[in-house]
Coordinates of C-alpha atoms and ligand atoms in Angstrom, one line a residue:
L7 CA 2.9 -40.4 18.5
V8 CA 2.6 -39.4 15.0
V9 CA 3.2 -35.8 14.3
S10 CA 2.1 -34.9 10.9
C11 CA 2.0 -31.6 9.2
I12 CA -0.6 -30.8 6.6
S13 CA -0.4 -27.7 4.7
S14 CA -3.8 -26.8 3.5
G15 CA -4.8 -23.5 1.9
G16 CA -2.1 -21.7 3.7
L17 CA -2.9 -23.1 7.2
L18 CA -0.4 -25.3 8.9
V19 CA -2.3 -27.9 10.9
Y20 CA -0.5 -30.0 13.4
A21 CA -2.2 -33.2 14.6
E22 CA -1.1 -35.5 17.4
N23 CA -2.3 -38.8 16.0
V24 CA -4.1 -40.2 13.0
D25 CA -7.5 -39.5 14.4
N26 CA -6.8 -36.0 15.2
N27 CA -5.2 -35.7 11.8
E28 CA -8.5 -36.5 10.1
K29 CA -10.3 -34.0 12.3
A30 CA -7.7 -31.4 11.4
V31 CA -8.2 -32.0 7.7
E32 CA -11.9 -31.5 8.2
R33 CA -11.3 -28.4 10.3
S34 CA -9.0 -26.8 7.8
R35 CA -11.4 -27.6 5.0
L36 CA -14.0 -25.7 6.9
D37 CA -11.6 -22.9 7.6
S38 CA -10.7 -22.5 4.0
K39 CA -14.3 -22.3 3.1
K40 CA -14.7 -19.3 5.3
R41 CA -11.4 -17.8 4.1
K42 CA -11.8 -15.3 1.4
K43 CA -10.2 -16.1 -1.9
I44 CA -8.1 -13.6 -3.7
V45 CA -7.3 -14.1 -7.4
V46 CA -4.3 -12.2 -8.7
L47 CA -3.9 -11.6 -12.5
G48 CA -0.3 -11.0 -13.5
T49 CA 3.2 -11.6 -12.1
G50 CA 4.9 -8.4 -13.2
W51 CA 6.1 -5.6 -10.9
A52 CA 2.7 -4.9 -9.4
G53 CA 1.5 -8.5 -9.0
T54 CA 4.8 -9.7 -7.6
S55 CA 5.1 -6.9 -5.1
F56 CA 1.5 -7.7 -3.9
L57 CA 2.4 -11.4 -3.5
K58 CA 5.6 -10.6 -1.6
D59 CA 3.9 -8.5 1.0
M60 CA 0.7 -10.4 1.3
D61 CA 0.1 -12.2 4.6
I62 CA -1.6 -15.4 3.3
S63 CA -2.5 -16.8 6.7
S64 CA -6.0 -15.4 6.4
Y65 CA -6.6 -15.6 2.6
D66 CA -6.4 -18.2 -0.1
V67 CA -4.4 -16.7 -2.9
E68 CA -4.4 -17.9 -6.5
V69 CA -2.2 -16.4 -9.2
V70 CA -2.8 -16.5 -13.0
S71 CA -0.2 -15.3 -15.5
P72 CA 0.9 -16.5 -18.9
R73 CA 4.5 -16.2 -17.8
N74 CA 5.8 -18.2 -14.9
Y75 CA 8.5 -15.7 -14.0
F76 CA 8.9 -12.2 -12.9
A77 CA 11.1 -10.0 -15.2
F78 CA 13.2 -7.2 -14.0
T79 CA 12.3 -4.8 -16.8
P80 CA 14.7 -2.0 -16.1
L81 CA 17.5 -4.3 -17.2
L82 CA 15.8 -5.4 -20.5
P83 CA 17.7 -2.8 -22.5
S84 CA 20.9 -4.4 -21.3
V85 CA 19.7 -7.8 -22.5
T86 CA 19.3 -6.5 -26.0
C87 CA 23.0 -6.3 -26.4
G88 CA 24.1 -9.1 -24.2
T89 CA 25.5 -6.8 -21.5
V90 CA 23.3 -8.9 -19.2
E91 CA 21.9 -12.3 -20.0
A92 CA 18.2 -12.9 -20.2
R93 CA 18.3 -15.6 -17.5
S94 CA 19.8 -13.1 -15.0
V95 CA 16.9 -10.8 -15.1
V96 CA 14.1 -13.3 -14.5
E97 CA 13.0 -15.0 -11.3
P98 CA 10.6 -18.0 -11.4
V99 CA 7.3 -17.1 -9.8
R100 CA 7.3 -20.4 -7.9
N101 CA 10.5 -19.4 -6.2
I102 CA 8.9 -16.2 -5.1
I103 CA 5.7 -17.8 -3.8
K104 CA 7.2 -20.9 -2.1
K105 CA 9.0 -18.7 0.4
R106 CA 5.7 -17.9 2.0
N107 CA 4.7 -19.6 5.2
G108 CA 1.7 -21.1 3.4
E109 CA 0.7 -21.9 -0.1
I110 CA 0.0 -19.7 -3.0
Q111 CA -1.4 -21.4 -6.1
F112 CA 0.0 -20.5 -9.5
W113 CA -1.7 -21.3 -12.8
E114 CA 0.3 -20.6 -16.0
A115 CA -2.6 -19.2 -18.1
E116 CA -4.0 -16.1 -19.6
C117 CA -7.1 -14.4 -18.4
L118 CA -9.6 -14.1 -21.2
K119 CA -12.5 -12.5 -19.5
I120 CA -13.5 -11.0 -16.2
D121 CA -17.0 -11.7 -15.2
P122 CA -17.8 -9.4 -12.3
E123 CA -21.4 -10.4 -12.1
N124 CA -20.6 -14.0 -11.2
H125 CA -17.3 -13.1 -9.4
Q126 CA -15.2 -15.3 -11.7
V127 CA -12.5 -15.1 -14.3
I128 CA -12.2 -17.2 -17.4
C129 CA -8.7 -18.4 -18.2
R130 CA -6.9 -20.3 -20.9
S131 CA -3.7 -22.2 -20.5
T132 CA -0.9 -20.8 -22.8
I133 CA 1.1 -24.0 -22.7
E134 CA 1.3 -25.7 -26.1
N135 CA 0.4 -29.3 -26.7
L136 CA -1.4 -29.6 -23.4
V137 CA -3.1 -33.0 -22.8
G138 CA -6.6 -32.1 -21.4
E139 CA -8.7 -29.0 -21.2
N140 CA -7.2 -25.6 -21.9
D141 CA -9.9 -23.4 -20.5
F142 CA -11.0 -23.1 -16.9
S143 CA -12.7 -20.6 -14.6
L144 CA -11.8 -19.4 -11.2
E145 CA -14.1 -17.8 -8.6
Y146 CA -12.9 -15.0 -6.4
D147 CA -14.0 -12.9 -3.5
H148 CA -11.5 -10.3 -4.4
L149 CA -9.8 -9.9 -7.7
V150 CA -6.5 -8.1 -8.2
V151 CA -5.9 -7.0 -11.8
A152 CA -2.2 -6.5 -12.4
V153 CA -1.8 -7.4 -16.0
G154 CA 0.2 -4.4 -17.1
A155 CA -0.2 -2.8 -20.5
Q156 CA 0.5 -3.7 -24.1
V157 CA 2.6 -1.9 -26.7
N158 CA 0.7 1.0 -28.3
T159 CA 1.2 1.2 -32.1
F160 CA -1.3 4.0 -32.5
N161 CA -2.6 1.9 -35.4
T162 CA 0.4 3.0 -37.5
P163 CA 0.4 0.7 -40.6
G164 CA 3.3 -1.8 -40.7
V165 CA 4.4 -1.5 -37.1
V166 CA 3.2 -4.9 -36.0
E167 CA 4.7 -6.6 -39.1
H168 CA 8.1 -4.8 -39.3
C169 CA 9.0 -3.4 -35.9
H170 CA 10.6 -4.9 -32.9
F171 CA 9.2 -4.1 -29.5
L172 CA 11.0 -3.9 -26.2
K173 CA 8.5 -5.0 -23.6
E174 CA 9.2 -8.7 -22.8
V175 CA 12.3 -10.8 -22.3
E176 CA 11.7 -12.5 -25.7
D177 CA 11.6 -9.1 -27.4
A178 CA 15.0 -8.3 -26.0
Q179 CA 16.4 -11.6 -27.1
K180 CA 15.0 -11.2 -30.6
I181 CA 16.5 -7.7 -30.8
R182 CA 19.9 -9.1 -29.9
R183 CA 19.8 -11.7 -32.6
T184 CA 18.6 -9.2 -35.2
V185 CA 21.4 -6.7 -34.4
I186 CA 24.0 -9.3 -35.1
D187 CA 22.1 -10.4 -38.3
C188 CA 22.2 -6.9 -39.6
F189 CA 26.0 -6.9 -39.2
E190 CA 26.3 -10.3 -40.9
K191 CA 24.1 -9.1 -43.7
A192 CA 26.1 -5.9 -44.2
V193 CA 29.4 -7.7 -44.6
L194 CA 28.2 -10.2 -47.3
P195 CA 30.0 -9.9 -50.6
G196 CA 28.3 -8.2 -53.6
L197 CA 26.5 -5.5 -51.7
S198 CA 26.8 -1.8 -52.6
D199 CA 27.9 0.6 -49.9
E200 CA 24.4 2.0 -49.9
E201 CA 22.9 -1.4 -49.2
R202 CA 25.4 -2.0 -46.4
R203 CA 24.5 1.4 -45.0
T204 CA 20.8 0.5 -45.0
N205 CA 21.4 -2.8 -43.3
L206 CA 23.3 -1.0 -40.6
H207 CA 20.8 1.8 -40.0
F208 CA 19.1 1.2 -36.6
V209 CA 16.0 3.3 -36.0
I210 CA 14.4 3.8 -32.7
V211 CA 10.9 5.3 -32.6
G212 CA 10.2 7.0 -29.3
G213 CA 12.6 9.1 -27.2
G214 CA 11.3 8.1 -23.8
P215 CA 13.5 6.4 -21.2
T216 CA 13.3 2.9 -22.9
G217 CA 14.1 4.1 -26.4
V218 CA 16.9 6.3 -25.2
E219 CA 18.5 3.7 -23.0
F220 CA 18.3 1.1 -25.9
A221 CA 20.0 3.6 -28.3
A222 CA 22.8 4.2 -25.8
E223 CA 23.2 0.5 -25.1
L224 CA 23.3 -0.3 -28.9
H225 CA 25.9 2.5 -29.4
D226 CA 28.2 1.0 -26.8
F227 CA 27.8 -2.5 -28.2
V228 CA 28.7 -1.3 -31.6
H229 CA 31.6 0.9 -30.6
E230 CA 33.1 -1.3 -27.9
D231 CA 32.6 -4.7 -29.4
L232 CA 31.2 -5.0 -33.0
V233 CA 33.6 -2.5 -34.7
K234 CA 36.5 -4.9 -33.8
L235 CA 34.7 -7.9 -35.3
Y236 CA 33.3 -6.1 -38.4
P237 CA 36.0 -3.6 -39.1
S238 CA 35.1 -3.3 -42.8
V239 CA 31.7 -1.7 -42.1
K240 CA 32.4 0.2 -39.0
D241 CA 31.9 3.6 -40.6
L242 CA 28.6 2.7 -42.1
V243 CA 26.7 2.2 -38.8
K244 CA 24.1 4.7 -37.9
I245 CA 21.7 5.0 -35.0
T246 CA 18.6 7.3 -35.2
V247 CA 16.1 8.2 -32.6
I248 CA 12.8 9.6 -33.9
Q249 CA 10.8 11.5 -31.4
S250 CA 7.5 13.3 -31.9
G251 CA 7.9 15.8 -29.1
D252 CA 10.5 18.6 -29.1
H253 CA 13.0 16.8 -26.8
I254 CA 14.0 13.3 -25.9
L255 CA 13.4 12.2 -22.2
N256 CA 10.7 14.9 -21.9
T257 CA 9.4 13.4 -18.7
F258 CA 12.7 14.1 -17.0
D259 CA 14.2 17.3 -15.7
E260 CA 15.2 19.7 -18.5
R261 CA 18.9 19.5 -17.5
I262 CA 18.8 15.8 -18.1
S263 CA 17.1 15.9 -21.4
C264 CA 19.6 18.5 -22.5
F265 CA 22.6 16.5 -21.2
A266 CA 21.2 13.4 -23.1
E267 CA 20.8 15.3 -26.4
T268 CA 24.3 16.7 -26.2
K269 CA 25.8 13.4 -25.3
F270 CA 24.0 11.7 -28.2
Q271 CA 25.2 14.4 -30.6
R272 CA 28.8 13.8 -29.5
D273 CA 28.4 10.1 -29.9
G274 CA 26.9 10.4 -33.4
I275 CA 23.5 9.2 -32.5
E276 CA 21.1 11.2 -34.6
V277 CA 18.0 12.6 -32.8
L278 CA 15.1 13.7 -35.0
T279 CA 12.6 15.6 -32.9
G280 CA 9.2 16.8 -34.0
C281 CA 8.8 13.9 -36.4
R282 CA 5.8 11.5 -36.5
V283 CA 6.2 8.0 -38.0
V284 CA 3.2 7.4 -40.3
R285 CA 4.1 4.0 -41.8
V286 CA 6.8 1.4 -41.5
S287 CA 7.7 -1.1 -44.3
E288 CA 10.2 -3.8 -44.5
H289 CA 13.1 -1.6 -45.4
S290 CA 11.9 1.9 -44.8
V291 CA 10.2 4.2 -42.3
N292 CA 7.9 7.0 -43.6
M293 CA 7.6 10.0 -41.3
K294 CA 6.1 13.4 -41.3
V295 CA 8.1 16.4 -40.2
K296 CA 5.7 18.4 -38.1
S297 CA 7.2 21.9 -38.7
T298 CA 7.2 21.7 -42.5
G299 CA 4.5 19.1 -43.1
E300 CA 6.6 17.2 -45.6
Y301 CA 7.0 13.4 -45.6
V302 CA 10.4 11.8 -45.5
V303 CA 11.4 8.2 -46.2
V304 CA 14.2 6.8 -44.2
P305 CA 15.7 3.4 -45.2
H306 CA 16.5 1.1 -42.3
G307 CA 17.9 -2.3 -41.3
M308 CA 15.9 -2.6 -38.1
V309 CA 13.3 -0.6 -36.2
V310 CA 12.6 -0.7 -32.5
W311 CA 9.1 0.7 -31.6
S312 CA 9.0 2.2 -28.1
T313 CA 6.3 4.8 -27.9
G314 CA 4.2 4.2 -24.9
V315 CA 1.6 1.7 -23.8
G316 CA -2.1 0.9 -24.2
T317 CA -4.9 -1.1 -22.6
R318 CA -5.2 -4.9 -23.2
P319 CA -8.3 -6.0 -25.1
F320 CA -9.8 -8.1 -22.3
V321 CA -9.4 -5.2 -19.9
K322 CA -11.1 -3.0 -22.5
D323 CA -14.1 -5.5 -22.6
F324 CA -14.2 -5.4 -18.8
M325 CA -14.3 -1.6 -18.8
E326 CA -17.2 -1.7 -21.3
E327 CA -19.1 -4.0 -18.9
I328 CA -18.7 -1.8 -15.8
G329 CA -19.4 1.5 -17.5
Q330 CA -15.9 2.7 -18.1
G331 CA -16.1 2.2 -21.9
K332 CA -15.4 5.8 -22.7
R333 CA -12.1 5.8 -20.9
W334 CA -8.6 5.0 -22.3
I335 CA -7.4 3.3 -19.2
L336 CA -9.1 1.4 -16.3
A337 CA -9.8 3.8 -13.4
T338 CA -9.7 3.1 -9.7
D339 CA -10.4 5.3 -6.7
E340 CA -7.6 6.3 -4.3
W341 CA -7.9 2.9 -2.5
L342 CA -7.1 1.2 -5.8
Q343 CA -10.6 -0.3 -6.1
V344 CA -11.9 -0.3 -9.6
K345 CA -14.6 2.3 -10.1
G346 CA -18.0 0.8 -10.6
C347 CA -17.0 -2.7 -9.6
P348 CA -16.7 -3.7 -5.9
D349 CA -14.3 -6.4 -5.0
V350 CA -12.1 -5.8 -8.0
Y351 CA -8.8 -3.9 -7.5
A352 CA -6.3 -2.8 -10.1
I353 CA -2.6 -1.9 -9.8
G354 CA 0.3 -1.0 -12.0
D355 CA 0.4 -0.1 -15.7
C356 CA -3.1 -1.3 -16.5
T357 CA -4.7 1.4 -14.4
T358 CA -4.9 5.0 -13.3
V359 CA -5.9 6.4 -10.0
D360 CA -8.8 8.8 -10.3
Q361 CA -7.9 11.3 -7.7
R362 CA -10.8 13.1 -6.1
K363 CA -10.9 16.9 -6.6
I364 CA -11.1 18.9 -3.4
M365 CA -13.4 21.4 -5.1
E366 CA -16.1 18.7 -5.5
D367 CA -16.2 18.3 -1.7
I368 CA -15.5 21.8 -0.7
S369 CA -18.8 22.6 1.0
T370 CA -18.8 19.3 2.9
I371 CA -15.3 20.0 4.2
F372 CA -16.2 23.5 5.2
E373 CA -19.2 22.3 7.2
A374 CA -17.3 19.5 8.8
A375 CA -14.5 21.9 9.8
D376 CA -16.8 24.6 11.1
T377 CA -17.3 22.9 14.4
D378 CA -19.0 25.9 16.1
R379 CA -21.4 26.3 13.1
S380 CA -20.6 30.0 12.9
G381 CA -20.6 30.0 9.1
T382 CA -16.9 31.0 9.1
L383 CA -13.7 29.1 9.5
T384 CA -11.0 30.3 11.9
I385 CA -7.4 29.4 11.3
E386 CA -7.6 27.1 14.3
E387 CA -10.6 25.3 12.9
F388 CA -8.8 24.8 9.6
Q389 CA -5.6 23.7 11.2
D390 CA -7.6 21.0 13.1
V391 CA -8.7 19.3 10.0
L392 CA -5.8 20.0 7.7
E393 CA -4.1 16.7 8.5
D394 CA -7.2 14.8 7.6
I395 CA -7.6 16.8 4.4
I396 CA -4.1 16.1 3.3
I397 CA -4.6 12.4 3.8
R398 CA -7.7 12.5 1.6
Y399 CA -6.5 15.0 -0.9
P400 CA -2.7 14.6 -1.2
Q401 CA -2.7 17.5 -3.8
V402 CA -3.1 19.9 -0.9
E403 CA 0.3 19.0 0.4
L404 CA 1.9 19.3 -3.0
Y405 CA 0.3 22.7 -3.4
L406 CA 1.5 24.0 -0.1
K407 CA 5.0 22.7 -0.8
S408 CA 5.3 23.9 -4.4
N409 CA 4.1 27.4 -3.4
H410 CA 6.3 27.5 -0.3
L411 CA 3.4 28.0 2.0
F412 CA 4.6 26.9 5.4
Q413 CA 1.8 28.4 7.4
V414 CA -1.9 28.2 6.9
T415 CA -2.2 31.9 7.6
E416 CA -0.5 32.5 4.2
L417 CA -3.2 30.4 2.5
F418 CA -5.8 32.6 4.2
K419 CA -4.5 35.9 2.9
D420 CA -7.0 38.0 0.9
S421 CA -6.4 39.4 -2.6
Q422 CA -4.4 42.4 -1.2
G423 CA -2.1 40.0 0.7
N424 CA -3.6 40.9 4.2
E425 CA -3.8 38.1 6.7
R426 CA -7.3 37.2 7.8
E427 CA -8.5 35.7 11.1
E428 CA -11.3 33.7 9.4
V429 CA -12.9 33.0 6.1
D430 CA -16.4 32.3 4.9
I431 CA -17.2 29.6 2.3
E432 CA -16.4 31.8 -0.6
G433 CA -13.1 32.8 0.9
F434 CA -12.4 29.2 1.6
K435 CA -13.1 28.2 -2.0
L436 CA -10.8 30.9 -3.2
A437 CA -8.0 29.9 -1.0
L438 CA -8.1 26.4 -2.2
S439 CA -9.1 27.1 -5.8
H440 CA -5.7 26.3 -7.4
V441 CA -5.0 23.2 -5.3
D442 CA -6.5 20.7 -7.8
S443 CA -4.2 21.8 -10.5
Q444 CA -1.5 19.9 -8.6
M445 CA -3.1 16.6 -9.5
K446 CA -1.0 14.6 -12.0
S447 CA -1.6 11.1 -13.2
L448 CA 1.1 8.6 -12.1
P449 CA 3.7 7.5 -14.6
A450 CA 3.6 3.9 -15.9
T451 CA 6.7 2.8 -14.0
A452 CA 7.9 -0.2 -12.0
Q453 CA 8.2 2.1 -9.0
V454 CA 4.5 3.0 -9.1
A455 CA 3.4 -0.6 -9.7
A456 CA 5.5 -2.0 -6.9
Q457 CA 4.3 0.7 -4.4
Q458 CA 0.7 0.0 -5.4
G459 CA 1.2 -3.8 -5.0
S460 CA 2.6 -3.4 -1.5
Y461 CA 0.0 -0.8 -0.5
L462 CA -2.9 -3.1 -1.5
A463 CA -1.3 -6.1 0.2
G464 CA -1.1 -4.0 3.4
C465 CA -4.9 -3.1 3.1
F466 CA -5.8 -6.8 2.8
N467 CA -3.5 -7.7 5.7
R468 CA -5.0 -5.2 8.0
W469 CA -8.6 -5.6 6.8
E470 CA -10.1 -7.3 9.8
Q471 CA -8.2 -5.3 12.3
C472 CA -9.3 -2.1 10.6
N473 CA -12.9 -3.1 10.4
A474 CA -12.9 -3.9 14.1
N475 CA -11.0 -0.8 15.0
P476 CA -11.4 2.0 12.5
E477 CA -8.6 4.5 12.6
G478 CA -9.2 6.4 9.4
P479 CA -9.6 10.1 8.9
R480 CA -12.5 11.1 11.1
L481 CA -13.6 13.8 8.7
F482 CA -14.7 11.4 6.0
G483 CA -16.4 8.5 7.6
S484 CA -14.5 5.9 9.4
A485 CA -15.9 2.5 8.6
G486 CA -14.8 -0.3 6.4
R487 CA -12.0 0.3 3.8
H488 CA -12.1 4.0 4.5
A489 CA -10.2 3.1 7.6
F490 CA -7.2 2.8 5.3
R491 CA -5.4 5.8 4.1
P492 CA -5.7 6.4 0.4
F493 CA -2.7 5.3 -1.7
T494 CA 0.0 7.9 -2.1
Y495 CA 3.0 7.6 -4.3
R496 CA 6.5 8.4 -3.2
H497 CA 8.8 9.3 -6.0
L498 CA 12.2 8.0 -5.3
G499 CA 13.8 9.4 -8.4
Q500 CA 14.6 8.0 -11.8
F501 CA 17.6 7.0 -13.8
A502 CA 18.5 7.4 -17.5
P503 CA 21.6 5.4 -18.4
L504 CA 23.1 7.1 -21.4
G505 CA 26.0 4.8 -22.4
G506 CA 29.7 5.2 -22.2
S507 CA 29.6 4.5 -18.5
K508 CA 27.5 7.6 -18.0
A509 CA 24.0 8.0 -16.6
A510 CA 21.7 10.8 -15.4
A511 CA 19.5 10.6 -12.4
E512 CA 16.7 12.7 -11.0
L513 CA 16.7 12.3 -7.2
P514 CA 14.1 13.4 -4.6
G515 CA 14.3 17.0 -3.6
D516 CA 15.0 18.4 -7.1
W517 CA 18.5 16.9 -7.2
V518 CA 20.0 16.1 -10.6
S519 CA 23.1 14.1 -11.0
M520 CA 24.9 13.2 -14.2
G521 CA 28.0 11.4 -15.4
R522 CA 30.2 8.5 -14.4
S523 CA 29.5 8.5 -10.7
T524 CA 25.8 8.3 -11.5
Q525 CA 26.4 5.2 -13.5
W526 CA 28.0 3.6 -10.3
L527 CA 25.0 4.7 -8.4
W528 CA 22.8 3.1 -11.1
Y529 CA 24.8 -0.2 -10.7
S530 CA 24.4 -0.3 -7.0
V531 CA 20.7 0.7 -7.0
Y532 CA 19.8 -1.9 -9.6
A533 CA 21.9 -4.6 -7.9
S534 CA 20.1 -3.9 -4.6
K535 CA 16.7 -3.9 -6.2
Q536 CA 17.0 -7.5 -7.5
V537 CA 14.3 -9.8 -6.2
S538 CA 16.6 -12.6 -5.1
W539 CA 20.3 -13.2 -4.3
R540 CA 20.4 -15.5 -7.2
T541 CA 19.6 -12.8 -9.8
R542 CA 21.7 -10.3 -7.9
I543 CA 24.8 -12.5 -8.2
L544 CA 24.0 -13.3 -11.8
V545 CA 23.6 -9.6 -12.8
V546 CA 26.8 -8.5 -11.0
W547 CA 28.6 -11.4 -12.6
D548 CA 27.3 -10.4 -16.1
W549 CA 28.5 -6.8 -15.6
T550 CA 32.0 -8.1 -14.5
R551 CA 32.2 -10.5 -17.4
R552 CA 31.3 -7.8 -19.9
Y553 CA 34.0 -5.6 -18.3
I554 CA 36.7 -8.3 -18.7
F555 CA 35.7 -10.1 -21.9
G556 CA 33.3 -7.7 -23.7
R557 CA 29.9 -8.8 -24.9
D558 CA 29.1 -12.1 -26.6
S559 CA 28.3 -11.3 -30.2
S560 CA 27.2 -14.7 -31.4
R561 CA 23.5 -14.8 -32.4
Ligands
FAD620 P1 4.0 -5.9 -16.0 O1 5.3 -5.8 -15.2 O2 4.1 -5.7 -17.4 O3 3.3 -7.2 -15.7 C1 2.1 -7.7 -16.2 C2 1.9 -9.1 -15.9 O4 0.6 -9.5 -16.3 C3 2.9 -10.0 -16.6 O5 3.3 -11.0 -15.7 C4 2.1 -10.6 -17.7 O6 2.6 -11.9 -18.1 C5 0.8 -10.7 -17.1 N1 -0.4 -10.8 -18.0 C6 -0.5 -10.2 -19.2 N2 -1.7 -10.5 -19.8 C7 -2.3 -11.3 -18.9 C8 -3.6 -11.9 -18.9 N3 -4.4 -11.8 -19.9 N4 -3.9 -12.7 -17.8 C9 -3.1 -12.8 -16.8 N5 -1.9 -12.2 -16.7 C10 -1.5 -11.4 -17.8 N6 10.1 1.3 -14.8 C11 10.9 1.9 -13.9 O7 10.3 2.4 -12.9 N7 12.2 2.1 -14.1 C12 12.8 1.6 -15.2 O8 14.0 1.7 -15.3 C13 12.0 0.9 -16.2 N8 12.6 0.5 -17.3 C14 11.8 -0.2 -18.2 C15 12.4 -0.8 -19.3 C16 11.7 -1.5 -20.2 C17 12.4 -2.1 -21.4 C18 10.3 -1.6 -20.0 C19 9.5 -2.4 -21.0 C20 9.7 -1.1 -18.9 C21 10.4 -0.4 -18.0 N9 9.8 0.2 -16.9 C22 10.6 0.8 -15.9 C23 8.4 0.2 -16.7 C24 8.0 -1.0 -15.8 O9 8.5 -2.2 -16.3 C25 6.4 -1.1 -15.8 O10 5.9 0.1 -15.4 C26 6.0 -2.2 -14.9 O11 6.4 -3.5 -15.4 C27 4.5 -2.3 -14.6 O12 4.2 -3.3 -13.8 P2 2.9 -4.1 -14.0 O13 2.9 -5.2 -13.0 O14 1.7 -3.2 -14.1 O15 3.0 -4.8 -15.5
MG621 MG1 1.9 -7.3 -12.4
MG622 MG1 7.5 -6.8 -15.0
MG623 MG1 -0.7 3.0 -13.5
MG624 MG1 -16.5 28.6 12.7

């Protein structure tokens, strides 16, 4: 008896003897013909979380990405100064996908074009010196676009040529080498003090979380390690953060941005707010001071550009093709399906969810809720459909919470504040008129990307089950994908490491925590969020090594 095991397209087929074996091959070939094919573009936060949660026993999954690894981006700022090694924050994609009970195909290539008409994507291998054809195309039944965003230079002259970015692992490694180079340059004989000072002026454009964290990390590196190695120039080092808004970390709670500004001031990190960089050249930054309108030239040794993200060109082309050409960013509906393009889904930084306004559907909702057709809604009638409404329009829940409305009766009060038993359509509109103002676009963060990836995987996993047995909100149709609840984001808080073993954190429920203990919280959260035990151990070892021996300052 020969027991052989053929793994084909995610199906494990056991055959009892060679004859059966052949039949099994044939059967699984037929099976895989029927099986829908999902192509995933990208192996970042969104793509990887999709793959991890995807049950591939009923789909064939193929992945295309120019990088054959996942990068744990929140630790990239630590890589810039050698606090953590680059190898410790990446996990090979093949390690992640091999763990599955079937097979996921991976192609190291870049998608050049999405062709929705023919259900295919055109790809090009990014490997140099390839023997054979570089270009190929893949057909899909469902396409998942998870390609992230690219750096946004706002077309500022000189940025591409003279600035460092902090987006990829290679960027972080390049920054690390350049920082050391700046110190080596500054100690060479024959330089004036002014020249040394310029070489040691580190400018960060953008006061968001990444820019601020890098500034803090660089400050620690300089003051904990480099001053001991380059004592002659230690007083000439300067770090400047240029921010166009009025405050750094302006997406965080006010208390945190205030704490960060005070801490930076104490540390000697200069923060220039209200300044817009208009040009960057090899040794200087030209900026406009918004309040006075004057232009200031700042000499620099190195600039890191960290001012937000933009859409990749091939995604832009795709948007043109499907009628989203006027938008800045690819839009999906609340089920993460690309608007105007069935069978294409988009998750993560490359996309935004176009949340439906309740006011657009208000009459339909009213009619559906008014079960006795009386032309008015009683509180009971409204209460009956409220749960369904909240599923479809999550802003309603946010509105009720943020206005401390715990009872529907409070929503139904008239302008004098009197409670009402029932409302007509006009009264209903009035009661919900401010709800849509609660809609906010989701931030471009790993948290959002990962939640979207796992939500979408869940939809695919339950697809057949849901089609057969729709369970969706009864108010708004119940067939097909509407059996799935729309995507809703759960904000679990965010961190801002500020250097000197201090961090700030915004936690759910309006909690703010700052200081040393928060840094320990940061260590434990980031260790636990690692995608594998391998990277977890490497990262914790790097932290320990830095604590004992300091950072490695060779270039
Ligand atoms: P990405 O993770 O960028 O992945 C995109 C993937 O698509 C990559 O694998 C890329 O190789 C691939 N790709 C690119 N072009 C193509 C193509 N043409 N064809 C196929 N594949 C392609 N978020 C937080 O929540 N907390 C943090 O602390 C935090 N810190 C950060 C620190 C830094 C330095 C940076 C840069 C980001 C940080 N973020 C953080 C943001 C977070 O990294 C992003 O929001 C997240 O990576 C978005 O996930 P994504 O999958 O959409 O894109
Ligand atoms: Mg991704
Ligand atoms: Mg990533
Ligand atoms: Mg997004
Ligand atoms: Mg009624």
